[in-house]
Coordinates of C-alpha atoms in Angstrom, one line a residue:
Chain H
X926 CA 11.4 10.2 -13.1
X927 CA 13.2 8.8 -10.1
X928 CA 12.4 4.7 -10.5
X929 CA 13.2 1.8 -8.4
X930 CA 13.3 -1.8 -9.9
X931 CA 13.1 -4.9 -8.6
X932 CA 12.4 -8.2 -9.8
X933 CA 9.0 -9.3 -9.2
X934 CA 9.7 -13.0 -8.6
X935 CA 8.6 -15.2 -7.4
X936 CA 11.6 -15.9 -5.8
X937 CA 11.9 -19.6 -4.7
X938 CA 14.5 -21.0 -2.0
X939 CA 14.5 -24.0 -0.1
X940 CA 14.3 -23.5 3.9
X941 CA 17.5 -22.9 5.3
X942 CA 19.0 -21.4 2.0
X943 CA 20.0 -18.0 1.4
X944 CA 17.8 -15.5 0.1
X945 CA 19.1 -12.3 -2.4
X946 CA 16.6 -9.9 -2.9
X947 CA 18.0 -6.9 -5.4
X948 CA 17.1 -3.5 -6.1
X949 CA 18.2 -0.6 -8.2
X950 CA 17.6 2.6 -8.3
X951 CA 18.0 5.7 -10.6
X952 CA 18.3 9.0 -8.1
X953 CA 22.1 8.7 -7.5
X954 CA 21.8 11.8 -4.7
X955 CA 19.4 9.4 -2.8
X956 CA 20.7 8.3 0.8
X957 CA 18.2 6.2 2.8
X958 CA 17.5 2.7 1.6
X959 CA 14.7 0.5 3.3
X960 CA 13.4 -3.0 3.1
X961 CA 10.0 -3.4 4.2
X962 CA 8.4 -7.0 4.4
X963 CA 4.7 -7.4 3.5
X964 CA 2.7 -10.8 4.1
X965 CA -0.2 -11.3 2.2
X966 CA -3.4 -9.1 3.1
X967 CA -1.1 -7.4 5.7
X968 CA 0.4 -4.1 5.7
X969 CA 4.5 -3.5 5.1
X970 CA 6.9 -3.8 7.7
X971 CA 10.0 -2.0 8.0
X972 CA 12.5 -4.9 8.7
X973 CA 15.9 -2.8 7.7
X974 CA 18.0 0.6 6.6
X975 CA 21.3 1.6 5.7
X976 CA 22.1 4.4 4.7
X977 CA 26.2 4.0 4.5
X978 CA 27.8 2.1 2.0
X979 CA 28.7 -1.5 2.8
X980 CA 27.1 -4.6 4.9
X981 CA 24.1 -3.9 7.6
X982 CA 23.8 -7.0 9.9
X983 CA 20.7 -7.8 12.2
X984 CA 20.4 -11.6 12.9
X985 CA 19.3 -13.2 9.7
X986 CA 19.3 -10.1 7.7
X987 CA 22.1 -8.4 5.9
X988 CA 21.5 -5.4 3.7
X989 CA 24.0 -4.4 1.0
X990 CA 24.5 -0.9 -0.3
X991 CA 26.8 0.5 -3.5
X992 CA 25.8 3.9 -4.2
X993 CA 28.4 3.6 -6.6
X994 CA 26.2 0.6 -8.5
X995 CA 23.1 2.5 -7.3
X996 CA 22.1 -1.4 -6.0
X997 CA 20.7 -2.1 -3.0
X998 CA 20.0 -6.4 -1.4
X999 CA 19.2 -7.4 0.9
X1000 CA 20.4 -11.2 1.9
X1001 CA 18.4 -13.6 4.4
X1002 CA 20.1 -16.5 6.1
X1003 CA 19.0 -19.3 7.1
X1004 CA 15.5 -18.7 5.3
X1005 CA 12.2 -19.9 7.0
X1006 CA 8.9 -20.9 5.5
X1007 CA 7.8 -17.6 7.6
X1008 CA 9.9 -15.4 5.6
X1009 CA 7.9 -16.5 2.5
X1010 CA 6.2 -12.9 1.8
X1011 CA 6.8 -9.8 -0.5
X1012 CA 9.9 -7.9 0.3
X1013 CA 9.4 -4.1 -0.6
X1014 CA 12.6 -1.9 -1.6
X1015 CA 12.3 1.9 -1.0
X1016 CA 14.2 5.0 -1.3
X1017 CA 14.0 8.3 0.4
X1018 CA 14.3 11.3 -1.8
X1019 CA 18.1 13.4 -1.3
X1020 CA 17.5 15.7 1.7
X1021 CA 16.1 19.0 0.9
X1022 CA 14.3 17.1 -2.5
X1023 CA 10.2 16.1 -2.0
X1024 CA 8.6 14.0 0.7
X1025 CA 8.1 11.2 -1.3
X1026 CA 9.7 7.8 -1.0
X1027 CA 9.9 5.8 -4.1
X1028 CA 9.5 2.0 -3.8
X1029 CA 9.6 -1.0 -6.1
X1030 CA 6.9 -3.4 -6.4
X1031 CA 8.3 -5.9 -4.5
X1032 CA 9.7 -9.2 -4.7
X1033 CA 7.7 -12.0 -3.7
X1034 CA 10.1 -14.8 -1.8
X1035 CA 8.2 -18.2 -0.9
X1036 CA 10.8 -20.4 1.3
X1037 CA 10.0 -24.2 0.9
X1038 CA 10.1 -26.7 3.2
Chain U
X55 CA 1.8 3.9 21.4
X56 CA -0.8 2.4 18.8
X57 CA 1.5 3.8 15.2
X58 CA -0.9 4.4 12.6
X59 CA -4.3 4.0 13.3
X60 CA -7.2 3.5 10.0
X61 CA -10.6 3.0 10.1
X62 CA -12.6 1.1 8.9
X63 CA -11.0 -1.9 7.9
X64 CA -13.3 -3.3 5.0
X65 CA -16.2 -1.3 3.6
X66 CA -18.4 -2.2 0.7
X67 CA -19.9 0.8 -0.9
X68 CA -22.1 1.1 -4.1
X69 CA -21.1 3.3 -7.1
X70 CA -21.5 7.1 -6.4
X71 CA -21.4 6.5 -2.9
X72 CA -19.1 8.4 -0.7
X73 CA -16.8 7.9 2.6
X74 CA -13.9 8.9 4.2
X75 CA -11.3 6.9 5.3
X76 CA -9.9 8.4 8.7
X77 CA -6.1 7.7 9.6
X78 CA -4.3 8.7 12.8
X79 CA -0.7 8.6 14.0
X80 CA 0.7 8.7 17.9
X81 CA 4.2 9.2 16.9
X82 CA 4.5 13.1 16.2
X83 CA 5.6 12.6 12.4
X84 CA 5.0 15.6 10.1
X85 CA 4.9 13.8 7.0
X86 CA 1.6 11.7 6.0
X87 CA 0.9 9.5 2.9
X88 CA -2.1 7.8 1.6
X89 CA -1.5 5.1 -0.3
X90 CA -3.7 2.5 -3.1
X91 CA -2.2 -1.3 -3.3
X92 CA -3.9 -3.2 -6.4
X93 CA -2.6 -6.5 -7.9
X94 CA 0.4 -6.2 -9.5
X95 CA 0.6 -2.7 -9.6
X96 CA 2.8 -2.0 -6.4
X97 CA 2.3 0.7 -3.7
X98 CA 0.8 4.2 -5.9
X99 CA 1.0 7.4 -4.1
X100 CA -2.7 9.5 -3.8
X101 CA -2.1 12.1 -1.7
X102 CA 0.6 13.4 0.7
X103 CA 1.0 15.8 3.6
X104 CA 4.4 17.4 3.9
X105 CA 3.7 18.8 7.4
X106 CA 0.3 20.1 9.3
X107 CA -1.7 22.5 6.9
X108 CA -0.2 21.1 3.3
X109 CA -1.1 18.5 0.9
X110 CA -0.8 17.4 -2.5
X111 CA -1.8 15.4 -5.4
X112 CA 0.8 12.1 -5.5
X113 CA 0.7 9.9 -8.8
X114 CA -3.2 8.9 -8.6
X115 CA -5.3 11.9 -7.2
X116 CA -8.3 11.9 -9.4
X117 CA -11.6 10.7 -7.6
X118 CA -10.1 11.4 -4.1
X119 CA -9.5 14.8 -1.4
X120 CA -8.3 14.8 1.6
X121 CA -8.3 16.6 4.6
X122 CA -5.0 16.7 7.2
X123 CA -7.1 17.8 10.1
X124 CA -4.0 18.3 12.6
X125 CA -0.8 16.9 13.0
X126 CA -2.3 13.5 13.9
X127 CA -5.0 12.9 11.6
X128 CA -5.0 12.7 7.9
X129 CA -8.4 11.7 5.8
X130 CA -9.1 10.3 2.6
X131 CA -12.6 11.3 0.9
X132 CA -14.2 9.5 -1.8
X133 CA -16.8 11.9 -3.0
X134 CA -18.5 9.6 -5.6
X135 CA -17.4 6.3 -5.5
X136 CA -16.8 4.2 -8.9
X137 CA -15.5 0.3 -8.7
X138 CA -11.9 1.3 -10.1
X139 CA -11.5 2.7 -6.5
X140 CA -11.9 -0.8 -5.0
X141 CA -8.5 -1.1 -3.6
X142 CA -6.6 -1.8 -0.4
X143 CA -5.4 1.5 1.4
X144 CA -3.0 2.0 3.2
X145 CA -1.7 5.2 5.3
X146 CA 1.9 6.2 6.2
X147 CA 3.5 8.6 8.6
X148 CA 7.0 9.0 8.5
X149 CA 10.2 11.0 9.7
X150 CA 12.6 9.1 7.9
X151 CA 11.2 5.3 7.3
X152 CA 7.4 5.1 6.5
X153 CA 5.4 3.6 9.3
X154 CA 2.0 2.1 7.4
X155 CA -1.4 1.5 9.6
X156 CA -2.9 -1.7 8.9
X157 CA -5.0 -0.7 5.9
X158 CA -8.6 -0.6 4.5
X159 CA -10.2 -2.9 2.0
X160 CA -12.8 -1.3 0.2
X161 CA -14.8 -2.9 -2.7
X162 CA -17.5 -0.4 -4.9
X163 CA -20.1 -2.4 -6.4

């Protein structure tokens, strides 16, 4: 059963810290990694891909990918008391496998003032 | 360009009640999902749609059907309500990432 794991926090930074958020997962031919951000009693967000490995940069937000490690993060600078929220990872099934993303159940980040 | 579209967003229903929760998308994806959020418990699968004319079970199908009407709209159907159903829904489209309307709180009594 393809599986992604994350750990379910809560993860607790001080503002202006760095945030890691980690994620494996087990389907090795997978090839589309998402972070999606979900605030409480809201629907999730997608806030970043990567598909390649290597470092993904937009502003604050850096996603990591080793396919080799099978581990996807996803690293927040500067982190805000508005960037307290769950943080979803999910992985697209290898082209020509199902429709069906798999995701983790989420990290929950709270960012202190 | 509204995304994905659900209605209603809360609805309080009694046990062996039934509804259906509607869902729309305006971005031409072929792939829809319905998903149930509970506690704890993560994003579970109910039902997808590959593409227009297709659907099937996910991990939770059991008290559900639904309908994908066109290539737009996708529906959820609770035929007999019971209050392990009480949930948050959510619908996804999706070409590559998932695109998720803003959801449905339902609680059965």
């Amino acid at each position: 059963q393809k599986e992604v794991e994350q750990n379910s926090g809560p993860l607790s930074v001080p503002e202006g810290a760095i945030a890691s958020l980690n994620c494996t997962y087990s389907d090795r031919g997978s090839q589309s990694f998402f972070w999606y951000r979900q605030y409480s009693g809201k629907s999730p967000e997608l806030i970043m891909f990567i598909y390649s490995n290597g470092d993904k940069e937009d502003g604050r937000f850096t996603a990591q990918l080793n396919k080799a490690s099978q581990y996807v993060s996803l690293l927040i600078r500067d982190s805000q008391p508005s960037d307290s929220a769950t943080y979803l990872c999910a992985v697209n099934p290898p082209p020509g496998g199902s429709y069906i993303p798999t995701f983790g159940r989420g990290t929950s980040l709270i960012v202190h003032p | 360009n509204a995304g994905v579209t659900q209605t209603p967003k809360f609805q309080v229903l009694k046990t062996g009640q039934s509804m259906t929760l509607q869902c729309a998308q305006d971005m031409n994806h072929n792939s829809m999902y319905w998903y149930r959020q509970d506690p704890g418990m993560g994003l579970r699968l109910i039902y997808y749609s590959a593409s227009e004319g297709t659907t099937d079970k996910g991990e939770v199908p059991n008290g559900y059907n639904v309908s994908r009407l066109n290539k737009r709209e996708f529906s959820l159907r609770l035929e007999s309500a019971a209050p392990s159903q009480t949930s948050v829904y959510f619908c996804a489209s999706r070409y590559n990432e998932q695109f998720f309307g803003p959801g449905t709180r339902l609680t059965v009594l």
